[in-house]
Amino acid sequence: MTLLALRGLSRHYAGVIAVDRVDLEVPARGVHAVIGPNGAGKTTLFNLISGLVAPSGGTIALDGADVTRLPADARARLGIARTFQNIRLFGAMTVLENALAGLHARLSASFGAILLGLPRFRREERNAVARAREALALVGLERRAEERAAVLSYGEARRLEIARAMAGAPRLLLLDEPAAGLNPAETVTLASLIRVIVEAGTTVLLVEHDVKFVMGLSDSVCVLNFGRRIFHGTPADARADPEVIAAYLGPPPAGPAA
Amino acid sequence: MSAVPPWLDDLLWTYRNVVVSLGVNGLLALSMYAVLAAGQLSLGQAAFMGLGAYASALLTLRAGLPFWAVLPLSPLVPVGFALLVGGPTLRLSGIYLAIATIGLGEVLRAVYLNLDVLGGALGLSGIPESAPLWLIFALLAVALLAFWRLGRSRIGRAMEAMREDETAALAMGINVRRYRLATLLASAALAGLAGALSAHATDFIGPNDYGFEPAVAILSFALLGGVGSPLAPVLGAFLLTLLPEALRGFADLRLVLNGVVIVLAVLFLPRGLLAWRMRRRAA
Ligand SMILES: Nc1ncnc2c1ncn2[C@@H]1O[C@H](COP(=O)(O)OP(=O)(O)O)[C@@H](O)[C@H]1O
Ligand SMILES: [Mg+2]
């Protein structure tokens, strides 16, 4: 079953075609990767999917429903969550409050219930805090709950962004270079975290530079070059594809050709 | 009518204007807080206050409505204007919204000055002093409590998230446009209420009471106090209301004082006097 379908998706900037008529079907479940050289249009593609940037052409469908015209917040409410290449946490808020912000769309207590402090609102807040704490536990940040997000280390901040995105139990999680800047141990932890997320039923679409990381983790790979999709298939096939090798992977290590 | 001891009654009578200003400025500080807390800089608070004041005066003087009907009706006028400017200004952000709302204040001042029905340069006088002191402070307390409660819910979290990072807030599913409009409307309503109360506590209103100077004064309440909690701007308002009274002889220095406070607060107290930040959850 297809969770996300992009058809002829394009985004033009003055002088640059960042994303050029990309077709892509992302099945529900599993890890799917978008790779490509710097400037290939990977982040722009994520911005198009999450609705932060409007397409110059093409359509985006989530679970069969056209969401091309929906603003970013409406798409988030439909279950598209994301992290950012350059981390964007709410620095003045605590770690727990960041995770709670990720639950925003799941809370429904009315204005009046909040003003009057009705039991219905208090119960919902208690449940929300419990769920937010679970999301923090998932990434190992439960003990930092009451600290300001701004004091977290780089690796912790990356994990909090994932917890915040996961708090609302999204259908599709977009991770933009989640391993960037992580040390090897943190990268291993991240890979197992992504496996846990996928096990729990969230589909992961990720942009990553670390080819080894991507190849070991992903069920499918989409390769972009100058905004165009030049490959879509299994990681093994990507490794063998001449165009992908020329554009991105580079020649295989010296030795007898396969 | 009141059970207040005579000495307090005397005190309140002597300092009635100051006490009224405390309550009214407290409400204005919360009106400023409503927009700042969501990361918007509006300078329309004085203009909204003026609309509430003029609306209430006309409803009392010309339409002859009783005070209890005038009070809830008057804020509707600034709310209507906020809706009107809300459409275009909500597409503006940062400094552009500030400029657009300053523009609103200046346009309205010209309107008050040139419309005879609004008293022109003389303003409107003979407004009955029907706003009791207790009511002003009761409304301030209710507004404070409301902001407190909302601040510790998803609404307060959404507003702070918008202030911190609008793009990330959108990605959380926060309807940023709706929150912007709602906070602007709430801000206009509170300022309008403050205007109606002050008009009915002082008997006179004039076209120059709601221009650029009071707009800046209201901003300085929040700059001095901070926006870490709704208590902070109210504290700022109280201090900036009492300080000039303590420096009675230097009445001319009021404006200078506000300017100095803004500069000092920005330089040395970026988070205000009451930097303490309220918790954003109720559980
Ligand atoms: N807001 C923008 N304005 C102009 N050009 C942009 C903008 N965003 C991205 N681009 C351009 O689009 C291309 C793709 O960028 P990006 O999507 O960030 O690539 P990637 O994430 O693959 O490194 C680049 O040439 C970049 O300069
Ligand atoms: Mg990128």
XYZ file of C-alpha atoms and ligand atoms in Angstrom:
569
model
C 0.000 0.000 0.000
C 1.288 3.456 -0.894
C 1.473 5.966 1.939
C 2.986 8.893 0.067
C 2.787 9.513 -3.668
C 4.615 12.343 -5.412
C 3.737 12.968 -9.055
C 5.741 15.323 -11.250
C 6.696 17.337 -8.212
C 8.755 20.460 -8.978
C 10.068 23.508 -7.214
C 11.760 26.333 -9.059
C 13.815 29.110 -7.514
C 15.119 32.063 -9.487
C 17.705 30.450 -11.718
C 17.587 27.030 -10.031
C 15.291 24.070 -10.431
C 15.672 22.615 -6.941
C 13.249 19.741 -7.536
C 12.500 18.689 -11.098
C 9.378 16.611 -11.882
C 10.009 13.977 -9.243
C 7.800 10.900 -9.102
C 8.042 8.805 -5.981
C 5.880 6.257 -4.222
C 6.672 5.545 -0.606
C 4.995 2.375 0.658
C 3.536 2.268 4.146
C 5.989 0.802 6.655
C 9.736 0.540 6.399
C 12.631 2.936 5.981
C 13.067 4.754 2.715
C 16.042 6.916 1.867
C 16.609 9.929 -0.352
C 20.265 10.437 -1.189
C 22.185 12.647 -3.553
C 25.004 15.175 -3.644
C 24.805 18.523 -1.871
C 22.295 20.811 -3.521
C 20.487 17.916 -5.183
C 17.157 19.099 -3.794
C 16.685 16.666 -0.900
C 15.762 19.284 1.713
C 13.535 21.086 -0.779
C 11.767 17.776 -1.422
C 11.129 17.403 2.326
C 9.915 21.001 2.516
C 7.484 20.237 -0.310
C 6.209 17.076 1.371
C 5.760 18.777 4.742
C 4.155 21.828 3.136
C 6.676 24.454 4.196
C 7.374 25.230 0.544
C 4.728 25.375 -2.194
C 5.356 23.328 -5.344
C 5.823 24.956 -8.738
C 4.111 21.915 -10.209
C 2.990 18.398 -9.492
C 0.960 16.765 -6.733
C 1.425 15.176 -3.333
C -0.947 12.544 -2.006
C -1.009 11.056 1.474
C -2.833 7.755 1.739
C -4.556 8.480 -1.545
C -5.794 11.947 -0.532
C -4.421 14.966 -2.382
C -2.698 17.242 0.122
C -0.907 19.491 -2.399
C -2.919 22.567 -1.396
C -2.891 21.957 2.347
C -0.754 24.239 4.538
C 2.051 22.734 6.607
C 0.129 22.686 9.888
C -2.804 20.837 8.318
C -0.440 18.215 6.896
C 1.172 17.773 10.289
C -2.280 17.132 11.715
C -2.748 14.421 9.079
C 0.310 12.649 10.433
C 3.336 14.024 8.556
C 6.053 14.809 11.116
C 9.599 15.933 10.482
C 12.956 16.995 11.827
C 15.177 19.674 10.352
C 18.655 19.512 8.851
C 19.615 22.518 10.980
C 17.913 21.614 14.264
C 14.896 23.772 15.152
C 13.913 23.182 18.764
C 11.961 25.571 20.984
C 15.041 26.556 22.947
C 13.388 28.482 25.794
C 10.977 25.649 26.521
C 11.886 22.602 28.536
C 12.677 19.244 26.981
C 9.298 17.915 28.146
C 7.440 20.966 26.829
C 9.076 20.454 23.435
C 7.738 16.915 23.371
C 4.329 18.234 24.479
C 4.387 20.731 21.611
C 4.761 17.744 19.316
C 1.457 16.467 20.726
C -0.329 19.740 20.013
C -2.507 18.352 17.253
C -3.631 15.411 19.398
C -5.098 17.589 22.159
C -8.666 18.753 21.977
C -9.739 20.222 25.327
C -11.892 23.238 24.571
C -11.030 26.837 25.380
C -13.703 26.821 28.067
C -12.473 23.579 29.644
C -8.976 25.060 29.849
C -10.180 28.384 31.303
C -12.276 26.653 33.937
C -9.656 23.973 34.611
C -12.278 21.256 34.098
C -11.386 17.629 34.937
C -11.628 16.760 31.249
C -8.760 19.177 30.524
C -6.678 18.033 33.505
C -7.039 14.402 32.484
C -5.999 15.201 28.931
C -2.927 17.082 30.190
C -1.952 14.168 32.419
C -2.207 11.757 29.495
C -0.279 14.146 27.265
C 2.550 14.434 29.781
C 2.688 10.642 30.059
C 2.889 10.285 26.291
C 5.494 13.021 26.020
C 7.590 11.253 28.658
C 7.319 8.024 26.670
C 8.610 9.829 23.592
C 11.528 11.156 25.639
C 12.236 7.688 26.997
C 12.337 6.395 23.432
C 15.347 8.631 22.730
C 16.859 8.369 26.216
C 16.104 11.924 27.322
C 13.577 11.227 30.089
C 15.990 12.364 32.768
C 16.506 15.746 31.082
C 12.748 16.471 30.985
C 12.806 19.644 33.067
C 15.883 21.234 31.495
C 15.715 23.950 28.882
C 16.099 22.536 25.384
C 18.756 25.164 24.631
C 21.238 23.530 27.028
C 21.211 20.150 25.278
C 24.296 18.926 23.433
C 24.134 18.624 19.659
C 23.447 14.891 19.714
C 20.794 15.272 22.418
C 19.133 18.080 20.500
C 18.900 15.817 17.429
C 17.286 13.133 19.580
C 14.839 15.589 21.123
C 13.767 16.665 17.642
C 12.961 13.029 16.880
C 11.088 12.632 20.186
C 9.094 15.804 19.500
C 8.188 14.548 16.033
C 7.264 11.089 17.375
C 5.193 12.299 20.323
C 2.130 12.693 18.132
C 2.479 9.145 16.713
C 2.817 10.281 13.071
C 2.178 8.065 10.073
C 5.143 9.431 8.157
C 8.353 10.698 9.738
C 10.734 12.765 7.623
C 14.305 12.842 8.950
C 16.600 15.355 7.252
C 20.191 14.201 7.777
C 19.601 12.755 11.262
C 23.158 11.369 11.488
C 24.887 14.606 10.499
C 27.362 15.631 13.171
C 26.907 12.476 15.255
C 29.894 10.398 16.394
C 30.052 6.703 15.371
C 28.510 5.471 18.642
C 25.635 7.956 18.373
C 25.110 6.899 14.755
C 24.708 3.272 15.800
C 22.188 4.303 18.474
C 20.312 6.347 15.887
C 20.056 3.364 13.543
C 18.504 1.198 16.252
C 16.178 4.069 17.229
C 14.962 4.275 13.640
C 14.349 0.506 13.645
C 12.256 0.839 16.809
C 10.247 3.655 15.246
C 9.552 1.577 12.155
C 8.613 -1.469 14.237
C 6.035 0.697 15.978
C 4.380 1.338 12.626
C 5.642 4.744 11.562
C 7.010 4.964 8.024
C 10.387 6.692 7.869
C 11.657 8.706 4.931
C 15.175 9.941 5.508
C 17.796 12.055 3.835
C 21.302 11.010 4.650
C 24.851 11.448 3.420
C 26.349 8.505 5.250
C 25.990 5.859 2.528
C 26.844 2.953 4.800
C 24.188 4.121 7.250
C 21.573 4.395 4.512
C 22.373 1.131 2.774
C 22.221 -0.922 5.943
C 18.946 0.582 7.114
C 16.775 1.285 4.110
C 14.235 -0.803 2.270
C 14.377 1.485 -0.742
C 16.574 4.281 -2.012
C 15.728 7.245 -4.194
C 18.689 9.100 -5.673
C 18.386 12.762 -6.660
C 20.826 14.697 -8.816
C 20.218 18.324 -9.829
C 16.636 17.972 -8.623
C 15.912 14.962 -10.824
C 15.276 11.435 -9.695
C 17.981 9.349 -11.308
C 17.311 6.110 -9.466
C 14.684 4.407 -7.331
C 15.038 0.867 -6.086
C 16.764 -1.326 -3.549
C 20.036 -0.281 -1.915
C 21.825 -3.172 -3.593
C 20.675 -2.078 -7.052
C 21.647 1.529 -6.259
C 25.186 0.408 -5.571
C 25.391 -1.203 -8.989
C 23.705 1.558 -10.983
C 26.201 3.321 -13.262
C 24.398 6.673 -13.164
C 24.219 6.628 -9.363
C 27.890 5.731 -9.140
C 28.828 8.531 -11.505
C 26.695 11.136 -9.735
C 27.124 10.244 -6.134
C 28.675 7.035 -4.938
C 31.877 7.335 -6.898
C 33.728 4.377 -8.346
C 33.893 1.227 -6.185
C 37.142 0.621 -4.312
C 39.999 -0.392 -6.616
C 40.055 -4.114 -7.425
C 38.527 -6.516 -9.877
C 35.162 -5.267 -11.073
C 32.116 -7.260 -10.015
C -22.177 51.354 49.653
C -18.788 49.918 50.400
C -17.477 48.202 53.482
C -14.105 49.855 53.090
C -12.730 51.425 56.318
C -12.760 55.248 56.283
C -8.974 55.645 56.165
C -8.756 53.468 53.077
C -11.678 55.335 51.579
C -9.785 58.610 52.067
C -6.657 57.172 50.573
C -8.511 55.827 47.557
C -10.203 59.158 47.067
C -6.965 61.132 47.234
C -5.144 58.807 44.905
C -8.115 57.717 42.857
C -6.518 58.640 39.538
C -3.385 56.683 40.326
C -5.379 53.676 41.459
C -7.483 53.769 38.289
C -4.304 54.018 36.224
C -2.853 50.989 37.984
C -5.796 48.813 37.042
C -6.205 50.190 33.527
C -2.493 49.966 32.778
C -2.443 46.429 34.161
C -5.107 45.477 31.607
C -3.172 47.268 28.864
C -0.018 45.378 29.846
C -1.926 42.111 29.415
C -3.188 43.329 26.061
C 0.455 43.833 25.047
C 1.381 40.456 26.521
C -1.245 38.677 24.406
C 0.552 39.564 21.183
C 4.150 39.488 22.444
C 3.656 36.057 24.000
C 2.842 34.734 20.528
C 5.891 36.406 19.021
C 4.173 39.370 17.394
C 5.048 43.014 17.769
C 1.885 45.078 17.540
C 1.882 48.733 18.519
C -1.856 49.098 18.131
C -2.753 48.715 21.802
C -3.275 52.464 22.377
C -5.354 52.682 19.200
C -7.532 49.764 20.349
C -7.860 51.397 23.757
C -8.970 54.641 22.084
C -11.586 52.818 20.028
C -12.966 51.236 23.192
C -12.936 54.559 25.004
C -14.665 56.523 22.223
C -17.172 53.733 21.612
C -18.052 53.577 25.291
C -18.341 57.356 25.591
C -20.664 57.549 22.587
C -22.784 54.651 23.813
C -23.173 56.393 27.157
C -23.487 60.023 26.070
C -25.318 59.723 22.747
C -27.146 56.407 22.965
C -27.825 56.661 26.682
C -27.071 52.999 27.353
C -26.453 51.936 30.946
C -22.859 51.202 31.984
C -23.373 47.455 32.352
C -24.396 47.320 28.692
C -21.723 49.767 27.513
C -18.880 47.814 29.066
C -19.267 44.530 27.131
C -20.267 46.296 23.891
C -17.377 48.761 23.644
C -14.556 46.236 23.100
C -16.422 44.942 20.046
C -15.389 48.070 18.146
C -11.623 47.570 18.515
C -12.144 43.844 17.884
C -13.868 44.741 14.614
C -10.967 46.979 13.638
C -8.489 44.261 14.602
C -10.335 41.884 12.278
C -10.156 44.495 9.540
C -6.430 45.158 9.864
C -5.961 41.528 10.883
C -6.414 40.224 7.355
C -3.596 42.215 5.799
C -1.356 42.618 8.840
C -1.320 38.940 9.678
C 0.462 38.389 6.435
C 2.956 40.924 7.709
C 5.352 39.899 10.392
C 7.895 41.407 12.716
C 8.531 45.069 12.191
C 5.919 45.354 9.434
C 3.061 44.525 11.770
C 4.441 47.089 14.209
C 4.460 49.784 11.548
C 0.997 48.879 10.274
C -0.456 49.147 13.778
C 1.300 52.466 14.448
C -0.330 53.629 11.220
C -3.751 52.597 12.550
C -3.193 54.740 15.652
C -2.238 57.799 13.655
C -5.149 57.436 11.236
C -7.597 57.119 14.132
C -6.172 60.205 15.825
C -6.845 62.190 12.654
C -10.393 60.795 12.599
C -11.067 61.778 16.249
C -9.683 65.252 15.585
C -11.789 65.876 12.518
C -15.135 64.325 13.332
C -17.466 66.711 15.184
C -19.537 63.877 16.573
C -16.365 62.714 18.348
C -15.742 66.140 19.853
C -12.834 67.090 17.605
C -9.782 68.483 19.350
C -11.802 69.052 22.536
C -12.607 65.395 22.921
C -15.634 64.147 24.826
C -16.375 65.251 28.359
C -19.081 64.738 30.934
C -18.744 60.978 30.845
C -20.248 59.703 34.106
C -17.711 58.093 36.415
C -19.613 54.852 36.559
C -16.659 52.441 36.564
C -16.121 51.427 40.192
C -12.552 50.770 41.310
C -13.328 47.255 42.444
C -14.640 46.352 39.010
C -11.425 47.483 37.290
C -9.339 45.308 39.579
C -11.751 42.392 39.443
C -11.487 42.398 35.647
C -7.707 42.633 35.869
C -7.674 39.635 38.211
C -9.957 37.638 35.908
C -7.782 38.469 32.891
C -4.644 37.459 34.780
C -6.202 34.172 35.823
C -7.340 33.488 32.265
C -3.852 34.094 30.868
C -2.396 31.932 33.607
C -4.689 29.020 32.840
C -4.319 29.294 29.068
C -0.558 29.640 29.429
C -0.384 26.251 31.106
C -2.192 24.428 28.316
C -1.617 23.530 24.695
C -2.553 27.126 23.879
C 0.312 28.587 25.915
C 2.706 26.018 24.494
C 1.605 26.822 20.957
C 2.094 30.548 21.531
C 5.565 30.131 22.964
C 6.472 27.686 20.202
C 5.431 30.268 17.589
C 7.532 32.865 19.332
C 10.535 30.553 19.398
C 10.354 29.181 15.856
C 7.381 29.707 13.589
C 8.486 27.133 11.011
C 8.911 24.414 13.617
C 5.555 25.414 15.143
C 3.864 24.845 11.766
C 5.547 21.453 11.529
C 3.959 20.580 14.908
C 0.523 21.182 13.421
C 0.064 24.526 15.157
C -2.279 26.724 13.154
C -0.031 29.766 13.324
C -2.353 32.068 11.346
C -5.300 31.272 13.576
C -3.291 31.838 16.737
C -1.986 35.136 15.389
C -5.478 36.367 14.637
C -6.867 35.105 17.951
C -4.147 36.790 19.983
C -4.577 40.045 18.081
C -8.335 39.952 18.717
C -7.870 39.142 22.401
C -5.381 41.970 22.633
C -7.813 44.384 20.991
C -10.653 43.303 23.277
C -8.585 43.805 26.423
C -7.328 47.201 25.301
C -10.881 48.200 24.381
C -12.091 47.130 27.805
C -9.324 49.159 29.423
C -10.362 52.134 27.288
C -14.017 51.862 28.255
C -13.135 51.537 31.946
C -10.755 54.491 31.925
C -13.222 56.674 30.005
C -15.817 55.933 32.670
C -13.401 56.558 35.512
C -12.040 59.937 34.445
C -15.000 61.751 32.776
C -12.962 63.056 29.839
C -11.267 61.564 26.773
C -9.325 63.354 24.045
C -7.841 62.538 20.646
C -4.265 62.712 21.882
C -4.708 60.171 24.664
C -4.264 57.229 22.304
C -1.435 58.176 19.969
C 2.123 57.079 19.596
C 3.274 58.058 23.102
C 0.838 55.822 24.988
C 1.527 53.066 22.462
C 5.180 53.161 23.412
C 4.333 53.421 27.115
C 2.249 50.244 26.879
C 5.094 48.463 25.106
C 7.467 49.572 27.861
C 5.253 47.859 30.496
C 6.048 44.521 28.882
C 9.646 45.379 28.095
C 10.329 46.320 31.696
C 8.365 43.488 33.301
C 9.088 40.759 30.770
C 6.856 38.161 29.121
C 7.929 35.038 31.012
C 4.491 34.964 32.647
C 1.413 37.216 32.572
C 2.436 38.578 35.979
C 5.561 40.166 34.530
C 4.023 42.826 32.260
C 1.498 43.742 34.964
C 4.364 44.278 37.370
C 6.031 46.450 34.733
C 2.823 48.455 34.346
C 2.511 48.978 38.109
C 6.104 50.177 38.419
C 5.859 52.518 35.458
C 2.579 53.916 36.803
C 3.866 54.498 40.322
C 7.340 55.750 39.446
C 6.186 59.024 37.845
C 3.942 59.600 40.881
C 6.957 59.257 43.138
C 8.741 61.762 40.907
C 5.780 64.156 40.940
C 7.787 67.300 40.344
C 9.189 65.891 37.159
C 5.918 65.262 35.330
C 7.490 66.476 32.109
C 10.019 63.695 32.365
C 7.408 60.947 32.017
C 8.102 60.379 28.344
C 11.842 60.561 28.821
C 11.492 58.070 31.625
C 9.649 55.621 29.387
C 12.317 55.977 26.752
C 15.085 55.414 29.265
C 13.294 52.360 30.653
C 12.983 50.831 27.193
C 16.645 51.405 26.417
C 17.827 50.084 29.781
C 15.501 47.085 29.700
C 16.610 46.088 26.225
C 20.270 46.526 27.106
C 20.440 45.020 30.569
C 17.252 43.044 31.149
C 16.421 41.324 27.888
C 13.994 39.048 29.752
C 12.557 41.801 31.950
C 12.557 42.421 35.686
C 10.548 39.286 36.342
C 12.549 36.889 34.180
C 10.938 33.855 35.780
C 9.264 31.703 33.152
C 5.963 29.998 33.954
C 5.546 26.276 33.463
C 3.770 25.412 30.248
C 1.757 22.454 31.468
C -1.058 21.852 33.895
C -0.038 18.337 34.883
N 14.935 29.280 -0.493
C 15.749 29.065 -1.558
N 16.003 30.062 -2.407
C 16.787 29.866 -3.484
N 17.368 28.704 -3.787
C 17.163 27.667 -2.960
C 16.343 27.787 -1.808
N 16.309 26.594 -1.170
C 17.080 25.763 -1.896
N 17.592 26.405 -2.961
C 18.457 25.822 -3.978
O 17.885 24.616 -4.400
C 18.879 23.625 -4.574
C 18.585 22.437 -3.697
O 18.804 22.749 -2.341
P 18.507 21.744 -1.149
O 17.132 21.214 -1.322
O 18.817 22.408 0.120
O 19.573 20.594 -1.454
P 20.072 19.395 -0.528
O 19.236 19.328 0.696
O 19.953 18.201 -1.401
O 21.512 19.693 -0.226
C 20.214 24.295 -4.264
O 20.788 24.732 -5.468
C 19.817 25.459 -3.411
O 20.737 26.498 -3.559
Mg 19.737 19.431 2.698
